[in-house]
XYZ file of C-alpha atoms in Angstrom:
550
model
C -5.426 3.970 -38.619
C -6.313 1.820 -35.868
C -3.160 0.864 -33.762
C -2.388 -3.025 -33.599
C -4.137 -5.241 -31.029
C -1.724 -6.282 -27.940
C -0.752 -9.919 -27.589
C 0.969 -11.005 -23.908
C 3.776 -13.815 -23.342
C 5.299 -13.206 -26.583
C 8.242 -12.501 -25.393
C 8.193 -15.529 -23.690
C 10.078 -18.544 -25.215
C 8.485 -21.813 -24.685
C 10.170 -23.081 -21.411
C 10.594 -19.310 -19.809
C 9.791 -18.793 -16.445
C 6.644 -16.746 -15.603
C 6.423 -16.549 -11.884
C 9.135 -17.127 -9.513
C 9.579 -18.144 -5.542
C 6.536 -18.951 -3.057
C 7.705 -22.619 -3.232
C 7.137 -23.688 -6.894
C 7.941 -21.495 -10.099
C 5.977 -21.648 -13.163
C 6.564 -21.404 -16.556
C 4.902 -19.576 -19.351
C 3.476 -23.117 -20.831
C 2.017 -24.220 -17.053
C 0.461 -20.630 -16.857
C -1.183 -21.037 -20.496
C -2.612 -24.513 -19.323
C -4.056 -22.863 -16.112
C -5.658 -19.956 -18.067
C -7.398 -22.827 -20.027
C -8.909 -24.536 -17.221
C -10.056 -21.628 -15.435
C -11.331 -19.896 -19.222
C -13.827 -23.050 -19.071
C -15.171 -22.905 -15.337
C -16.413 -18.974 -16.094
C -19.725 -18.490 -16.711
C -20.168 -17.288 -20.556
C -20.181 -13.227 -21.199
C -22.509 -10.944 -21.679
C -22.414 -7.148 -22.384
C -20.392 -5.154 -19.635
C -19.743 -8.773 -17.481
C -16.931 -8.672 -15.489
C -14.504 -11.191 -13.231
C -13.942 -9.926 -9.600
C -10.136 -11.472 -9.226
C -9.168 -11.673 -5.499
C -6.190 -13.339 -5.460
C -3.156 -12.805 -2.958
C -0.188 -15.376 -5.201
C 0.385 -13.009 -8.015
C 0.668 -16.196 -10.128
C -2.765 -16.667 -9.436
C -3.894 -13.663 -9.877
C -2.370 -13.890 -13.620
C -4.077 -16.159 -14.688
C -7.417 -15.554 -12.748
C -7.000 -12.487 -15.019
C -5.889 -13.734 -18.276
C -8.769 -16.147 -17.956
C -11.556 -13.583 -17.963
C -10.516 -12.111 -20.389
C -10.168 -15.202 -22.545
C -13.620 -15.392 -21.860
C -14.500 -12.730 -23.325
C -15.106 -10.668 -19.397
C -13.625 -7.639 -18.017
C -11.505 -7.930 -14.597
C -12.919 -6.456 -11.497
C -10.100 -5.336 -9.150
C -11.663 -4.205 -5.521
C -9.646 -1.855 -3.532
C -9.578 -4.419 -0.313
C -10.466 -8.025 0.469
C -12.486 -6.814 3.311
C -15.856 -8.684 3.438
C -18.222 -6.082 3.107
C -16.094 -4.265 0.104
C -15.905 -7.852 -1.736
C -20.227 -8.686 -0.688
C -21.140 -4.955 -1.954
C -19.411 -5.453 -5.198
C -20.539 -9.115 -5.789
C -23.929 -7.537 -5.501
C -23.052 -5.957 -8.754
C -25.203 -6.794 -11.926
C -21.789 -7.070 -13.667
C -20.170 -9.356 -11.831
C -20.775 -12.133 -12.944
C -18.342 -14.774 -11.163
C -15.297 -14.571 -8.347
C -11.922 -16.024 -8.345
C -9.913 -15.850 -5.216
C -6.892 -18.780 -4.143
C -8.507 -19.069 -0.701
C -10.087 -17.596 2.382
C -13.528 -16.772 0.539
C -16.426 -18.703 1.297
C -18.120 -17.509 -2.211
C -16.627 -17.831 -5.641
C -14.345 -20.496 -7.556
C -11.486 -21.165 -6.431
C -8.198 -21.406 -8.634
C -5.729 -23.509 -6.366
C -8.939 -26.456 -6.333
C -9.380 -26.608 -10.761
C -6.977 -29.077 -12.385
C -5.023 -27.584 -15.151
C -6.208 -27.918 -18.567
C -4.753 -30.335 -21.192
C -3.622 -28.384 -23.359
C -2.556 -24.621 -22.808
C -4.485 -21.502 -23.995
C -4.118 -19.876 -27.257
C -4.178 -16.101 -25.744
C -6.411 -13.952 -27.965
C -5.198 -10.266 -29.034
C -6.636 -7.185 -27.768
C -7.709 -4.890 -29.327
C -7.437 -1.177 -28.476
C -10.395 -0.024 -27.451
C -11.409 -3.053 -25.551
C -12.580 -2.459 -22.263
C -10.061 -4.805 -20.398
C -10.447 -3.417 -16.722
C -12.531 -1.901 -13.887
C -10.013 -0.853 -10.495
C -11.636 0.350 -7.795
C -10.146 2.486 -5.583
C -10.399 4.820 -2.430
C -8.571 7.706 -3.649
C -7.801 10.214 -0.771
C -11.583 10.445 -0.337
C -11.746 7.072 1.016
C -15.375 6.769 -0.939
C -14.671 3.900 -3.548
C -14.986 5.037 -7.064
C -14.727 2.968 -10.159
C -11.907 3.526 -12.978
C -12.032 1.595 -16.308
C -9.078 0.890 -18.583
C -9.144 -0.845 -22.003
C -6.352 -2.351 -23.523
C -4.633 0.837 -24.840
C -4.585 2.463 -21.931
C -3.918 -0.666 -19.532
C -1.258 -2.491 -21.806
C -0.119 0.323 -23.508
C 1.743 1.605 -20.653
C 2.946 -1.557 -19.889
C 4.846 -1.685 -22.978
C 5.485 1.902 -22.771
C 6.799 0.997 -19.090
C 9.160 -1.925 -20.497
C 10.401 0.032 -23.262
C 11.419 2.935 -20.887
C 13.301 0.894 -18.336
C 14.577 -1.671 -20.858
C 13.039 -4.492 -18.749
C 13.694 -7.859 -20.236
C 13.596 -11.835 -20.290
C 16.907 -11.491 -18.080
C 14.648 -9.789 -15.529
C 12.915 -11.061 -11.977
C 10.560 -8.602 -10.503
C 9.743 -8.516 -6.511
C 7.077 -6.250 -5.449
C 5.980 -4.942 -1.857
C 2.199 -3.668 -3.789
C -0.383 -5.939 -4.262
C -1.479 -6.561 -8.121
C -5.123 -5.158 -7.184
C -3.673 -1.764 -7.119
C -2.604 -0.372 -10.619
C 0.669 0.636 -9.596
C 1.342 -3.131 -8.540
C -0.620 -4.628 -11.491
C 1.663 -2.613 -13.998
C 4.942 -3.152 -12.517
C 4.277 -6.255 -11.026
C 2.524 -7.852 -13.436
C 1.856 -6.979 -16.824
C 4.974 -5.716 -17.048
C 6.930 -8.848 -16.790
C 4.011 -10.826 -18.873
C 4.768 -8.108 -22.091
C 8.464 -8.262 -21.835
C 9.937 -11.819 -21.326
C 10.815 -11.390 -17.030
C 9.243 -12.965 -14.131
C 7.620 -11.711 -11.402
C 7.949 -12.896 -7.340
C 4.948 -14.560 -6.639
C 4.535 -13.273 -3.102
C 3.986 -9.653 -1.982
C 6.439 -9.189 0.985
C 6.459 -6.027 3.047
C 8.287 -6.254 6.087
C 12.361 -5.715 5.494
C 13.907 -9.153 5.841
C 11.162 -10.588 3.955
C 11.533 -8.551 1.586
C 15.530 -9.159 1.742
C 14.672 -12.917 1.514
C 12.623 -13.430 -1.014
C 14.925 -10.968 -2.919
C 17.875 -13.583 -2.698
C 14.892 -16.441 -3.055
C 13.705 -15.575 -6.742
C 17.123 -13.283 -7.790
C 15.681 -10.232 -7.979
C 16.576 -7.783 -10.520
C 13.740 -5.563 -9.930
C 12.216 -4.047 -7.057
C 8.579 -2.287 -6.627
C 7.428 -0.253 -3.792
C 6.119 2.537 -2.386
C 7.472 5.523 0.459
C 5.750 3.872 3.427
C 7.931 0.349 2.606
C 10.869 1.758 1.131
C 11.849 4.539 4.288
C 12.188 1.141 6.413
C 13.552 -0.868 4.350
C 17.736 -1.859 3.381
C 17.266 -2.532 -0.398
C 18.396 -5.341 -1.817
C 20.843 -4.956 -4.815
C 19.007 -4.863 -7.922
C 18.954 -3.407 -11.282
C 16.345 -1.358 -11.095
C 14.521 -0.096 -8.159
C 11.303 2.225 -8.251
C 8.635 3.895 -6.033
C 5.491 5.747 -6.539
C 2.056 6.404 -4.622
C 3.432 9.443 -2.501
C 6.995 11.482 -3.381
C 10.089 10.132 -1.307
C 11.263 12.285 1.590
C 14.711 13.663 0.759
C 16.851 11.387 3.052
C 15.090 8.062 1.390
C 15.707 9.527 -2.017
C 19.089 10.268 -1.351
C 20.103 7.148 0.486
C 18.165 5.073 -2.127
C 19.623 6.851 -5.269
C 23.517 6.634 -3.737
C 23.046 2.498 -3.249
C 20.747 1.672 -6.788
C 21.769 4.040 -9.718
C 18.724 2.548 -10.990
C 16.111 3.602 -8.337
C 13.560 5.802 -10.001
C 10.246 7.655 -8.894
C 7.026 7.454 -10.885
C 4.303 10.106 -10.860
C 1.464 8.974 -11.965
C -2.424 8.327 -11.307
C -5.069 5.778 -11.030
C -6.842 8.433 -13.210
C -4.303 9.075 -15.946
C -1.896 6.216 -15.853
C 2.072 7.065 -15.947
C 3.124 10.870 -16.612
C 6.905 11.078 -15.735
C 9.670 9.624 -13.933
C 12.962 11.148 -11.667
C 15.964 9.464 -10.803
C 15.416 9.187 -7.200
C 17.153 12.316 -5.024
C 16.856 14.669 -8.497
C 14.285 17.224 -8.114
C 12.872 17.356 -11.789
C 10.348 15.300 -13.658
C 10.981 13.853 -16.774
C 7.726 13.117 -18.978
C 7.714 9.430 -20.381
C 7.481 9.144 -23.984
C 4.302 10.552 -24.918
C 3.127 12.768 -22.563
C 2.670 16.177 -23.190
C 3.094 18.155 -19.772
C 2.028 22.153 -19.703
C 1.502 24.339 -16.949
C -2.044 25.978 -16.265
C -3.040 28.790 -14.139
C -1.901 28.495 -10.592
C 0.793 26.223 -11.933
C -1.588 23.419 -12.368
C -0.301 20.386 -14.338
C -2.345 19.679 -17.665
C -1.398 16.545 -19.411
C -2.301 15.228 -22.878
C -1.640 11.833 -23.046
C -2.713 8.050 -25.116
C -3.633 6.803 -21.628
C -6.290 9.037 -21.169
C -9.861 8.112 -21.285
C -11.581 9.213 -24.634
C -13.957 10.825 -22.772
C -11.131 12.987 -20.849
C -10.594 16.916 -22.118
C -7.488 17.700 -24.212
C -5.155 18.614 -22.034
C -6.326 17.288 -18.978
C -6.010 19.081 -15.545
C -4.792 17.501 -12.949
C -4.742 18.024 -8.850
C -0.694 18.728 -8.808
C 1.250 21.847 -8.806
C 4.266 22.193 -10.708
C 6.979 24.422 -11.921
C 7.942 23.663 -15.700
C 11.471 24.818 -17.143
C 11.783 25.631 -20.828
C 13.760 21.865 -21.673
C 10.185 20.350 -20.309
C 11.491 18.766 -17.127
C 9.370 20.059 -14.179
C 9.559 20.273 -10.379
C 6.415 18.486 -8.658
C 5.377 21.209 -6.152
C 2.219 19.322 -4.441
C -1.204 18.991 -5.441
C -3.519 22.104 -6.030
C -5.939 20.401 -3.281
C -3.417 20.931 -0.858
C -3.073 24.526 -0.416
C -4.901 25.788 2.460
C -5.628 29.012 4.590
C -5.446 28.634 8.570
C -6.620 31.998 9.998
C -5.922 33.931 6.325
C -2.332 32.717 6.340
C -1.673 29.894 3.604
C 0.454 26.774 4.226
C 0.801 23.677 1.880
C 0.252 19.862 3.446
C 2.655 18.366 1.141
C 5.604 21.165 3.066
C 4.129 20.539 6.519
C 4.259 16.675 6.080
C 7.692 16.547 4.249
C 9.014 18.706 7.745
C 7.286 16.403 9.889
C 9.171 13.306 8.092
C 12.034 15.236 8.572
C 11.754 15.765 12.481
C 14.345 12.619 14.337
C 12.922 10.280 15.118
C 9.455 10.458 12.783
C 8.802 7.181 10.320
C 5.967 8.682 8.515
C 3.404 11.941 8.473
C 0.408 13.027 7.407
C -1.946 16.135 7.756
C -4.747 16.738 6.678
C -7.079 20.015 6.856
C -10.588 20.470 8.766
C -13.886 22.774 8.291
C -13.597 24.655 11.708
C -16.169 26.905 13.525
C -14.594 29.533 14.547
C -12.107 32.734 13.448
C -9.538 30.258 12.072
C -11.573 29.133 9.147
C -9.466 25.731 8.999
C -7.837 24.176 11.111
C -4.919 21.068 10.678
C -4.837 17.711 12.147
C -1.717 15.751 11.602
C -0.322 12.421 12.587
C 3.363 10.837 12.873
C 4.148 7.311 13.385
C 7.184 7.242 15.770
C 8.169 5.779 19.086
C 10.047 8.266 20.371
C 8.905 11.753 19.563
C 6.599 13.668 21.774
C 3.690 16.262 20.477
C 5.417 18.655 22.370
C 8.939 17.788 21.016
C 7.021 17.886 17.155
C 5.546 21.186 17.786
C 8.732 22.590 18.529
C 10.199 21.541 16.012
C 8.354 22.838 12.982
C 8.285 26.381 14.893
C 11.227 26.358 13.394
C 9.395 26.459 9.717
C 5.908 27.311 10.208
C 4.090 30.644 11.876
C 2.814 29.221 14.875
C -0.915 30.185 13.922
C -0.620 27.331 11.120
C 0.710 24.345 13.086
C -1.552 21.074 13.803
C -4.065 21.986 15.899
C -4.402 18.368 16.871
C -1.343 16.058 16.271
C -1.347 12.500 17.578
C 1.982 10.368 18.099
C 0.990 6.289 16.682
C 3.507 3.502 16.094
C 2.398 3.410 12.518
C -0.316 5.471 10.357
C -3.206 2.799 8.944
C -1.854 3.298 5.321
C -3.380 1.029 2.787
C -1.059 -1.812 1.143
C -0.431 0.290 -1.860
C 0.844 2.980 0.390
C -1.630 5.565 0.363
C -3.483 7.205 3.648
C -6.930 7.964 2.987
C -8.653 10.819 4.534
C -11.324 9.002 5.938
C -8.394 6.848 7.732
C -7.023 9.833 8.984
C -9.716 11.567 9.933
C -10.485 8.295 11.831
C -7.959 8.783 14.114
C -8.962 12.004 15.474
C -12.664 10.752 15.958
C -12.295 7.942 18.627
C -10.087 6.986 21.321
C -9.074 3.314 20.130
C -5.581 3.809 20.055
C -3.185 2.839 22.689
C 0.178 5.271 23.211
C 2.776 2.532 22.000
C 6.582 3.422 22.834
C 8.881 0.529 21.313
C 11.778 0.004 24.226
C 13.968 -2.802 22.370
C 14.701 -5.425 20.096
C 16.713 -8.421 20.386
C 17.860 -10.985 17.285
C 19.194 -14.311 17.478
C 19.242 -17.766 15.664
C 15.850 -18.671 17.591
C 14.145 -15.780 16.540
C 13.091 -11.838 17.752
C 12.351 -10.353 20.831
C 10.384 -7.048 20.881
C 9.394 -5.417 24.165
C 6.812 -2.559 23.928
C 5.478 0.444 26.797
C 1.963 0.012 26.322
C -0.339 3.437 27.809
C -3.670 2.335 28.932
C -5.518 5.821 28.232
C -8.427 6.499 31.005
C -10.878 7.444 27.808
C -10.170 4.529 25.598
C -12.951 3.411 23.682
C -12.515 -0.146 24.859
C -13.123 0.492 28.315
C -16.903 1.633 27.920
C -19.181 -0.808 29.385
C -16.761 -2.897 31.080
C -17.169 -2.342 33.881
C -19.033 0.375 34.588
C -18.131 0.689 38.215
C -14.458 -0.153 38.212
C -13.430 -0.683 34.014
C -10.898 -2.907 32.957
C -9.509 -3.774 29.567
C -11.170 -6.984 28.537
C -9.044 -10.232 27.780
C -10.382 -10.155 23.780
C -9.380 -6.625 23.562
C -5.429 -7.493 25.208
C -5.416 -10.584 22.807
C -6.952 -9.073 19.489
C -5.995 -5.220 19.498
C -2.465 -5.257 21.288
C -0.975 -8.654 20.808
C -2.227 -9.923 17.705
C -2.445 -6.364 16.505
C 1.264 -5.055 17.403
C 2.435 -8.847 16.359
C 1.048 -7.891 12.010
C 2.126 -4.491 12.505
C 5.570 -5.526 13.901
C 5.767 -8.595 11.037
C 3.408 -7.758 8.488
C 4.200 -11.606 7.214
C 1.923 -12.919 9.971
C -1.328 -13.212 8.245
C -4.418 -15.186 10.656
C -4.062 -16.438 13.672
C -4.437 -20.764 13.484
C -4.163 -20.993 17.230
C -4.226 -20.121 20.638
C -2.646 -21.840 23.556
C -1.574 -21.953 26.825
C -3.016 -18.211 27.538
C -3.589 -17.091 31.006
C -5.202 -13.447 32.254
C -3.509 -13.680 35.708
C -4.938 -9.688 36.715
C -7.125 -6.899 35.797
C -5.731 -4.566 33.623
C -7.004 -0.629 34.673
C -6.918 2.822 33.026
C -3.883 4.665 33.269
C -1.786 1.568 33.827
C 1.378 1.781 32.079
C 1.844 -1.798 30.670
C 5.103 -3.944 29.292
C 4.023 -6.071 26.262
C 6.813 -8.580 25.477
C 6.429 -10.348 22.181
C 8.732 -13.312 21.137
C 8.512 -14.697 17.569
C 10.180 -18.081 16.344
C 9.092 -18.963 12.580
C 5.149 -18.149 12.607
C 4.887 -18.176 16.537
C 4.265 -15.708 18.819
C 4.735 -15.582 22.712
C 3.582 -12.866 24.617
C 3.646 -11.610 27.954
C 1.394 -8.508 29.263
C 2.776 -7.025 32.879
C 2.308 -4.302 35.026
C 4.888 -3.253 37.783
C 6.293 -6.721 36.921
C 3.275 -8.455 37.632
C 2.113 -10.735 34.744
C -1.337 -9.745 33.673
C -1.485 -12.141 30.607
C 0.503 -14.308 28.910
C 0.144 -17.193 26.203
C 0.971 -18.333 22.595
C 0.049 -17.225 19.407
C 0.707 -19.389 15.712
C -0.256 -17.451 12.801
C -0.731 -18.490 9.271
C 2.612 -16.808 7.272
């Protein structure tokens, strides 16, 4: 027997909210009407169409994606907004329209059609409908398409509801963007199958995240490692991560101030497999899922959110150790095992010791090809501003053979994780390939009524990429690179709020900035502005005034 088609908003009664905060809420009726409108502006469907949705307001987003598939479409989700990723997959001879809520020159936009008359009757889905097409990086960083239909896609959202008892009484905040599954579940789908609402803005940095959590009343919170290890959490319900596993202090801390924080393993790939209370050390397998171990204490999974096409059970790249009441300890992925010089050492242990070194915000490692006796070597990166390579090195000694440690290891005020939390290895890689990265140290931070006062040590690096060709005779670091790579670059990292710069004013390059110069970078924000100051032995080299878009 067939299982019954899925049918959203039901749990919705008639004047429930949908989508909270980001100035105006919505109800289930005004997103029904919206759906309607849009549903007429799409092109009609034909076989394998699909909707490229490319929408930051998650409300819009909704119903950008309710619409196509009211119309009969599949959704296209792309990994980034970045121009080329959005023109290559435009290109597509499925695509057959865009919908973004601004900042595209191409495509319809939602904020600029009127609502409809009369709300939206939303069809059912059936099972087997093809309902979605995510594309994603994966740790390869080569995009690869994944397809979902309706079981798998809304299945797990009701299996996901069901699980955490999530409800009409529910508001859910999330730090993921809905174009990642993760964020489209939880974030999403989620509250459209069970009755809540959902935040319509995705904040990451802390007080943002604080604020709009006392904005919409947030019951729930979704995030990932790289947000949550920085973050106070607000006091909700329920709290949960996934992406990457928690380092033990974030677990711990997390699990003693929300007795509902949870971690989610899961994949792109396979959809959700099991959940933790976060600081326990054993899996749980959600309803459903059938979890053996293979050979090498590989994790093989059956599941009713795998793809037809998928083998019974399927393997998958973890490791784990499974106990006879079919809880199981996650033990890394099978990819991440690796011999340096004939002696083995996991990634997933080297990174979880770097996280653990004071002072260290985040880790990764990743292992090279080399051409020599060693066989492989390790690269590995921390985002800190106080550790040294020296200080890290020493530190693991006290885990690792010396023979195994990071060959390379650079010390970066943040790793260049994607917003769903996960470091690709072409990213990392990346880092190791150039010299575009200036040594960043942060030296304070000041708060007040008027605002926040961040003073940097900025390293001007004799080999940095941006002093080729300028000048070739006596280099100096160009005014465009000061402006777009340090302050505007420092000011998103440092508020990840601040979105596009609007305007420039009253900015001044008073004197040359040379290699090796150690520089002070003094950044002042009030609302959406940004003053800066660049000196040098306490002579101004440039100052001026930033206002960004928020």
């Amino acid at each position: 027997m067939s299982p019954p088609p899925f049918q959203l908003l039901v749990e919705h009664a008639q004047g429930a909210p949908v989508a909270v905060g980001a100035g105006t809420g919505r109800g289930a009726a005004d997103l029904l009407r919206d759906v309607a409108s849009l549903e007429a502006a799409l092109p009609a469907p034909t076989p394998g169409s699909e909707v490229l949705i490319v929408c930051e307001d998650r409300y819009h987003f909704a119903a950008g994606l309710l619409a196509a598939w009211q119309r009969g479409h599949a959704a296209a989700l792309p990994q980034n907004a970045q121009p080329e990723t959005l023109r290559q997959l435009s290109q597509s001879a499925q695509v057959a329209a865009c919908l973004h809520d601004g900042g595209l020159a191409a495509g319809l936009d939602v904020r600029a059609i009127a609502p409809a008359a009369s709300p939206a009757a939303l069809c059912p889905y059936e099972a087997g409908r093809k309902l979605l097409t995510l594309y994603t990086s994966g740790s390869s960083g080569l995009a690869r398409a994944c397809g979902k239909t309706a079981q798998q896609l809304l299945g797990e959202a009701e299996l996901l509801r069901k699980t955490f008892s999530i409800g009409p009484q529910d508001r859910v905040l999330a730090t993921v963007p809905a174009h990642h599954i993760y964020g489209l579940l939880f974030g999403v789908l989620v509250p459209l199958c069970s009755g809540a609402a959902f935040a319509r803005s995705t904040p990451l940095h802390g007080e943002a995240v604080a604020a709009e959590a006392r904005a919409t009343g947030a019951t729930v919170l979704v995030s990932v490692p790289a947000h949550l290890r920085a973050l106070v959490p607000p006091s909700v319900r329920l709290l949960f991560s996934s992406s990457a596993p928690l380092d033990g202090e974030t677990a711990r801390r997390l699990g003693e101030s929300c007795p509902g924080a949870w971690e989610i393993l899961g994949s792109t790939e396979t959809g959700g497999i099991a959940a933790r209370r976060c600081g326990a050390r054993r899996y749980r397998p959600l309803e459903g899922m059938v979890v053996t171990e293979g050979q090498l204490g590989q994790l093989l999974l059956d599941s009713p959110l795998l793809d037809a096409d998928l083998p019974r059970p399927h393997p998958c790249a973890d490791r784990i150790e499974l106990f006879a009441d079919g809880s199981f300890q996650h033990l890394g992925r099978t990819d991440g095992v690796v011999k340096v010089a004939g002696k083995r050492v996991a990634l997933a242990e080297l990174e979880r010791r770097l996280r653990e070194v004071p002072g260290v915000n985040d880790a990764a490692a990743v292992a090279v090809a080399a051409d020599s006796a060693r066989g492989t070597e390790i690269y590995a990166a921390v985002a800190s501003a106080v550790v040294t390579p020296a200080g890290v090195r020493q530190a693991l000694l006290q885990h690792f053979d010396p023979t195994v440690l990071p060959r390379r290891l650079r010390v970066l005020p943040a790793l260049p994780r994607a917003a769903n939390g996960k470091l690709s290895r072409a990213a990392l890689l990346a880092l190791f390939e150039d010299r575009r990265h200036f040594p960043i140290r942060e030296l304070s931070r000041a708060r007040s009524a008027a605002g926040e006062v961040i003073e940097l040590e900025v390293l001007v690096p004799p080999d940095l990429l941006w002093l080729r060709g300028h000048f070739d005779d006596f280099p100096l670091l160009a005014g465009v690179v000061q402006l777009n790579v340090l302050v505007v670059g420092e000011s998103r990292r440092l508020w990840p709020d601040l979105r596009f710069v609007r305007r420039l004013s009253r900015v001044k390059f008073r004197r040359p900035v040379q290699p090796g110069e150690t520089l002070l970078l003094r950044l002042a924000r009030q609302e959406a502005v940004v003053t800066f100051s660049l000196e040098h032995d306490r002579a101004a080299c440039s100052s001026g005034t930033l206002e960004f878009s928020s």
